[in-house]
Amino acid sequence: MCFVVNEGADLPELPEGVEVEWVNFQPNPLRFNAGFDNEEVYNAIRIDKGRRILAGMHHAGGRDYKGYFMIVDDDDFVNRNIVSFVKKNYNENGWYIHKGYIYDINSKFLLRYRKFSDFCGTSLIVRADLYNLPPTIEATSDDYIRKFLGSHIFIKDILKNAGTPLSPLPFYGAMYRIGHSGAVSQSKSLKNMFFSTRNPVQFIKNILKLRPLTSFIRKEFTL
């Protein structure tokens, strides 16, 4: 596991096996600027995020790395069974997380979410060679960074069109954590996101997706 961290950040003591790639990229100037065209802002965010991910991939070995890459945002959780599942199914193209949870830290409930990979970036496990990484960070174009690394919404279709599609992970693979001040997406509460609708049918559907945060789920996601 590798954390990509800005130089000067204050890190807690990290467990054994966790490595750190320190970077000194300048902050994205468009991150909170609503005066720009939305697509321009999104592309700037994708490039800012993507180059950090690229630094982590090169830390792991770049084009010579023979494993799988899973990009995980620092405010999400992943299922502890993912590693053993990948080991048992080595050489597959990879997987996308179809089933996941939305976790509000201020609630005792989770929302089950289908098509999770369309909603959350912590949702793709890709065999490293399928990224076809450029040989160096300097040789990597902004277009590549934006499409392959800066966003999770493109890569699944890119790989499908290349004849190397990802498969759905056959269990609940990740949690998207909301309701905390450090959320990059500025997400709100479960109530505001899913239960403020005036559509009674959708409201009932969302109610039926709720599950209690049990000790089994806590253990599965190491909460």
mmCIF file of N, CA, C and O in Angstrom, residues 74-78 99-113 116 119-120 172-181 183 185 187-195 209-215 217-219 221-223:
data_model
loop_
_atom_site.group_PDB
_atom_site.id
_atom_site.type_symbol
_atom_site.label_atom_id
_atom_site.label_comp_id
_atom_site.label_asym_id
_atom_site.label_seq_id
_atom_site.Cartn_x
_atom_site.Cartn_y
_atom_site.Cartn_z
ATOM 1 N N ASP A 74 -8.833 8.925 0.540
ATOM 2 C CA ASP A 74 -8.472 8.772 1.950
ATOM 3 C C ASP A 74 -9.656 8.794 2.901
ATOM 4 O O ASP A 74 -9.496 8.527 4.099
ATOM 5 N N ASP A 75 -10.846 9.096 2.413
ATOM 6 C CA ASP A 75 -12.001 9.109 3.310
ATOM 7 C C ASP A 75 -12.950 7.924 3.077
ATOM 8 O O ASP A 75 -14.048 7.894 3.601
ATOM 9 N N ASP A 76 -12.506 6.940 2.282
ATOM 10 C CA ASP A 76 -13.340 5.774 2.013
ATOM 11 C C ASP A 76 -12.783 4.534 2.710
ATOM 12 O O ASP A 76 -11.646 4.529 3.181
ATOM 13 N N PHE A 77 -13.592 3.472 2.739
ATOM 14 C CA PHE A 77 -13.183 2.190 3.315
ATOM 15 C C PHE A 77 -13.347 1.103 2.259
ATOM 16 O O PHE A 77 -14.255 1.174 1.427
ATOM 17 N N VAL A 78 -12.483 0.086 2.317
ATOM 18 C CA VAL A 78 -12.600 -1.038 1.394
ATOM 19 C C VAL A 78 -12.763 -2.333 2.180
ATOM 20 O O VAL A 78 -12.320 -2.450 3.323
ATOM 21 N N LYS A 99 -21.558 -3.154 -6.100
ATOM 22 C CA LYS A 99 -22.322 -3.023 -4.851
ATOM 23 C C LYS A 99 -21.440 -2.423 -3.771
ATOM 24 O O LYS A 99 -20.359 -2.932 -3.477
ATOM 25 N N GLY A 100 -21.908 -1.320 -3.202
ATOM 26 C CA GLY A 100 -21.174 -0.669 -2.129
ATOM 27 C C GLY A 100 -22.134 -0.038 -1.139
ATOM 28 O O GLY A 100 -23.357 -0.149 -1.264
ATOM 29 N N TYR A 101 -21.576 0.620 -0.143
ATOM 30 C CA TYR A 101 -22.373 1.280 0.885
ATOM 31 C C TYR A 101 -22.066 2.772 0.914
ATOM 32 O O TYR A 101 -20.938 3.192 0.639
ATOM 33 N N ILE A 102 -23.064 3.558 1.284
ATOM 34 C CA ILE A 102 -22.861 4.963 1.636
ATOM 35 C C ILE A 102 -22.914 5.034 3.158
ATOM 36 O O ILE A 102 -23.877 4.587 3.782
ATOM 37 N N TYR A 103 -21.852 5.577 3.735
ATOM 38 C CA TYR A 103 -21.710 5.575 5.190
ATOM 39 C C TYR A 103 -21.670 6.998 5.722
ATOM 40 O O TYR A 103 -20.739 7.749 5.451
ATOM 41 N N ASP A 104 -22.700 7.361 6.473
ATOM 42 C CA ASP A 104 -22.757 8.658 7.145
ATOM 43 C C ASP A 104 -22.205 8.474 8.555
ATOM 44 O O ASP A 104 -22.758 7.706 9.345
ATOM 45 N N ILE A 105 -21.118 9.166 8.863
ATOM 46 C CA ILE A 105 -20.462 8.966 10.156
ATOM 47 C C ILE A 105 -21.348 9.384 11.333
ATOM 48 O O ILE A 105 -21.069 9.021 12.481
ATOM 49 N N ASN A 106 -22.410 10.129 11.053
ATOM 50 C CA ASN A 106 -23.317 10.583 12.110
ATOM 51 C C ASN A 106 -24.571 9.722 12.205
ATOM 52 O O ASN A 106 -25.535 10.094 12.867
ATOM 53 N N SER A 107 -24.560 8.572 11.526
ATOM 54 C CA SER A 107 -25.731 7.700 11.515
ATOM 55 C C SER A 107 -25.337 6.285 11.902
ATOM 56 O O SER A 107 -24.176 5.893 11.776
ATOM 57 N N LYS A 108 -26.303 5.508 12.365
ATOM 58 C CA LYS A 108 -26.075 4.102 12.684
ATOM 59 C C LYS A 108 -26.534 3.200 11.545
ATOM 60 O O LYS A 108 -26.622 1.984 11.704
ATOM 61 N N PHE A 109 -26.798 3.831 10.387
ATOM 62 C CA PHE A 109 -27.280 3.069 9.249
ATOM 63 C C PHE A 109 -26.383 3.299 8.035
ATOM 64 O O PHE A 109 -25.704 4.324 7.911
ATOM 65 N N LEU A 110 -26.412 2.324 7.135
ATOM 66 C CA LEU A 110 -25.740 2.401 5.848
ATOM 67 C C LEU A 110 -26.784 2.358 4.751
ATOM 68 O O LEU A 110 -27.866 1.789 4.927
ATOM 69 N N LEU A 111 -26.459 2.946 3.620
ATOM 70 C CA LEU A 111 -27.332 2.854 2.456
ATOM 71 C C LEU A 111 -26.666 1.944 1.436
ATOM 72 O O LEU A 111 -25.538 2.207 1.003
ATOM 73 N N ARG A 112 -27.317 0.857 1.079
ATOM 74 C CA ARG A 112 -26.796 -0.012 0.020
ATOM 75 C C ARG A 112 -26.922 0.718 -1.321
ATOM 76 O O ARG A 112 -27.954 1.308 -1.614
ATOM 77 N N TYR A 113 -25.860 0.645 -2.115
ATOM 78 C CA TYR A 113 -25.867 1.409 -3.366
ATOM 79 C C TYR A 113 -25.396 0.534 -4.515
ATOM 80 O O TYR A 113 -24.266 0.046 -4.510
ATOM 81 N N PHE A 116 -22.278 1.287 -7.818
ATOM 82 C CA PHE A 116 -21.389 2.054 -6.948
ATOM 83 C C PHE A 116 -20.240 2.680 -7.726
ATOM 84 O O PHE A 116 -19.795 3.787 -7.419
ATOM 85 N N PHE A 119 -20.649 6.092 -8.912
ATOM 86 C CA PHE A 119 -20.861 7.098 -7.876
ATOM 87 C C PHE A 119 -19.583 7.460 -7.131
ATOM 88 O O PHE A 119 -19.372 8.617 -6.758
ATOM 89 N N CYS A 120 -18.707 6.479 -6.924
ATOM 90 C CA CYS A 120 -17.547 6.661 -6.053
ATOM 91 C C CYS A 120 -16.269 6.232 -6.768
ATOM 92 O O CYS A 120 -16.236 5.203 -7.449
ATOM 93 N N TYR A 172 -20.007 -6.711 -1.592
ATOM 94 C CA TYR A 172 -19.949 -5.285 -1.272
ATOM 95 C C TYR A 172 -18.491 -4.909 -1.009
ATOM 96 O O TYR A 172 -17.887 -5.351 -0.033
ATOM 97 N N GLY A 173 -17.937 -4.087 -1.892
ATOM 98 C CA GLY A 173 -16.500 -3.893 -1.894
ATOM 99 C C GLY A 173 -15.978 -2.644 -1.227
ATOM 100 O O GLY A 173 -14.811 -2.591 -0.841
ATOM 101 N N ALA A 174 -16.807 -1.618 -1.087
ATOM 102 C CA ALA A 174 -16.294 -0.358 -0.541
ATOM 103 C C ALA A 174 -17.404 0.438 0.118
ATOM 104 O O ALA A 174 -18.594 0.206 -0.109
ATOM 105 N N MET A 175 -16.973 1.397 0.948
ATOM 106 C CA MET A 175 -17.879 2.357 1.580
ATOM 107 C C MET A 175 -17.457 3.767 1.194
ATOM 108 O O MET A 175 -16.275 4.111 1.293
ATOM 109 N N TYR A 176 -18.434 4.543 0.786
ATOM 110 C CA TYR A 176 -18.217 5.960 0.519
ATOM 111 C C TYR A 176 -18.621 6.723 1.770
ATOM 112 O O TYR A 176 -19.779 6.707 2.175
ATOM 113 N N ARG A 177 -17.649 7.355 2.411
ATOM 114 C CA ARG A 177 -17.909 8.010 3.704
ATOM 115 C C ARG A 177 -18.323 9.464 3.497
ATOM 116 O O ARG A 177 -17.651 10.207 2.780
ATOM 117 N N ILE A 178 -19.406 9.860 4.117
ATOM 118 C CA ILE A 178 -19.927 11.218 3.968
ATOM 119 C C ILE A 178 -20.166 11.822 5.349
ATOM 120 O O ILE A 178 -20.069 11.160 6.374
ATOM 121 N N GLY A 179 -20.468 13.120 5.338
ATOM 122 C CA GLY A 179 -20.863 13.793 6.576
ATOM 123 C C GLY A 179 -19.719 14.266 7.436
ATOM 124 O O GLY A 179 -19.926 14.614 8.596
ATOM 125 N N HIS A 180 -18.491 14.318 6.889
ATOM 126 C CA HIS A 180 -17.358 14.793 7.688
ATOM 127 C C HIS A 180 -16.736 16.010 7.013
ATOM 128 O O HIS A 180 -16.849 16.200 5.801
ATOM 129 N N SER A 181 -16.075 16.830 7.777
ATOM 130 C CA SER A 181 -15.591 18.119 7.285
ATOM 131 C C SER A 181 -14.483 17.996 6.249
ATOM 132 O O SER A 181 -14.282 18.902 5.446
ATOM 133 N N ALA A 183 -14.277 15.921 3.689
ATOM 134 C CA ALA A 183 -14.682 15.311 2.430
ATOM 135 C C ALA A 183 -14.346 16.235 1.261
ATOM 136 O O ALA A 183 -14.802 17.372 1.202
ATOM 137 N N SER A 185 -15.337 15.935 -1.761
ATOM 138 C CA SER A 185 -16.532 16.171 -2.571
ATOM 139 C C SER A 185 -17.542 17.060 -1.871
ATOM 140 O O SER A 185 -18.596 17.352 -2.430
ATOM 141 N N SER A 187 -19.499 16.353 0.468
ATOM 142 C CA SER A 187 -20.741 15.617 0.637
ATOM 143 C C SER A 187 -21.397 15.980 1.965
ATOM 144 O O SER A 187 -20.735 16.348 2.927
ATOM 145 N N LYS A 188 -22.715 15.869 2.009
ATOM 146 C CA LYS A 188 -23.478 16.232 3.195
ATOM 147 C C LYS A 188 -23.892 14.966 3.931
ATOM 148 O O LYS A 188 -23.173 13.992 3.972
ATOM 149 N N SER A 189 -25.063 14.987 4.520
ATOM 150 C CA SER A 189 -25.510 13.843 5.297
ATOM 151 C C SER A 189 -26.305 12.880 4.429
ATOM 152 O O SER A 189 -26.760 13.214 3.330
ATOM 153 N N LEU A 190 -26.488 11.666 4.953
ATOM 154 C CA LEU A 190 -27.316 10.677 4.271
ATOM 155 C C LEU A 190 -28.727 11.210 4.075
ATOM 156 O O LEU A 190 -29.336 11.032 3.017
ATOM 157 N N LYS A 191 -29.232 11.895 5.094
ATOM 158 C CA LYS A 191 -30.581 12.453 5.016
ATOM 159 C C LYS A 191 -30.693 13.464 3.890
ATOM 160 O O LYS A 191 -31.632 13.413 3.084
ATOM 161 N N ASN A 192 -29.741 14.365 3.798
ATOM 162 C CA ASN A 192 -29.810 15.407 2.769
ATOM 163 C C ASN A 192 -29.599 14.855 1.369
ATOM 164 O O ASN A 192 -30.187 15.341 0.403
ATOM 165 N N MET A 193 -28.759 13.833 1.251
ATOM 166 C CA MET A 193 -28.440 13.298 -0.071
ATOM 167 C C MET A 193 -29.524 12.379 -0.627
ATOM 168 O O MET A 193 -29.759 12.354 -1.832
ATOM 169 N N PHE A 194 -30.208 11.623 0.257
ATOM 170 C CA PHE A 194 -31.101 10.579 -0.242
ATOM 171 C C PHE A 194 -32.531 10.637 0.294
ATOM 172 O O PHE A 194 -33.402 9.935 -0.200
ATOM 173 N N PHE A 195 -32.779 11.481 1.305
ATOM 174 C CA PHE A 195 -34.115 11.470 1.904
ATOM 175 C C PHE A 195 -34.778 12.842 1.929
ATOM 176 O O PHE A 195 -35.742 13.060 2.659
ATOM 177 N N LYS A 209 -33.306 0.487 1.176
ATOM 178 C CA LYS A 209 -31.877 0.241 0.967
ATOM 179 C C LYS A 209 -31.068 0.389 2.254
ATOM 180 O O LYS A 209 -29.880 0.059 2.279
ATOM 181 N N LEU A 210 -31.689 0.876 3.314
ATOM 182 C CA LEU A 210 -30.973 1.090 4.566
ATOM 183 C C LEU A 210 -30.674 -0.228 5.274
ATOM 184 O O LEU A 210 -31.495 -1.152 5.282
ATOM 185 N N ARG A 211 -29.503 -0.305 5.870
ATOM 186 C CA ARG A 211 -29.102 -1.445 6.675
ATOM 187 C C ARG A 211 -28.404 -0.934 7.927
ATOM 188 O O ARG A 211 -27.662 0.055 7.874
ATOM 189 N N PRO A 212 -28.605 -1.574 9.068
ATOM 190 C CA PRO A 212 -27.895 -1.140 10.287
ATOM 191 C C PRO A 212 -26.400 -1.400 10.170
ATOM 192 O O PRO A 212 -25.968 -2.358 9.515
ATOM 193 N N LEU A 213 -25.622 -0.560 10.802
ATOM 194 C CA LEU A 213 -24.172 -0.726 10.826
ATOM 195 C C LEU A 213 -23.841 -1.761 11.899
ATOM 196 O O LEU A 213 -23.637 -1.438 13.063
ATOM 197 N N THR A 214 -23.802 -3.019 11.504
ATOM 198 C CA THR A 214 -23.619 -4.121 12.445
ATOM 199 C C THR A 214 -22.136 -4.344 12.762
ATOM 200 O O THR A 214 -21.244 -3.839 12.069
ATOM 201 N N SER A 215 -21.887 -5.137 13.793
ATOM 202 C CA SER A 215 -20.506 -5.472 14.152
ATOM 203 C C SER A 215 -19.844 -6.294 13.051
ATOM 204 O O SER A 215 -18.630 -6.186 12.827
ATOM 205 N N ILE A 217 -20.354 -5.958 9.768
ATOM 206 C CA ILE A 217 -19.937 -5.008 8.723
ATOM 207 C C ILE A 217 -18.741 -4.189 9.207
ATOM 208 O O ILE A 217 -17.805 -3.932 8.442
ATOM 209 N N ARG A 218 -18.755 -3.796 10.467
ATOM 210 C CA ARG A 218 -17.600 -3.062 11.018
ATOM 211 C C ARG A 218 -16.324 -3.874 10.872
ATOM 212 O O ARG A 218 -15.268 -3.352 10.494
ATOM 213 N N LYS A 219 -16.408 -5.171 11.161
ATOM 214 C CA LYS A 219 -15.235 -6.027 11.059
ATOM 215 C C LYS A 219 -14.829 -6.202 9.595
ATOM 216 O O LYS A 219 -13.629 -6.192 9.269
ATOM 217 N N PHE A 221 -15.118 -4.173 7.172
ATOM 218 C CA PHE A 221 -14.511 -2.956 6.654
ATOM 219 C C PHE A 221 -13.526 -2.320 7.653
ATOM 220 O O PHE A 221 -13.046 -1.214 7.427
ATOM 221 N N THR A 222 -13.284 -3.005 8.761
ATOM 222 C CA THR A 222 -12.348 -2.553 9.791
ATOM 223 C C THR A 222 -12.660 -1.138 10.235
ATOM 224 O O THR A 222 -11.808 -0.243 10.224
ATOM 225 N N LEU A 223 -13.911 -0.892 10.612
ATOM 226 C CA LEU A 223 -14.329 0.436 11.072
ATOM 227 C C LEU A 223 -13.997 0.606 12.552
ATOM 228 O O LEU A 223 -14.115 -0.341 13.323
#
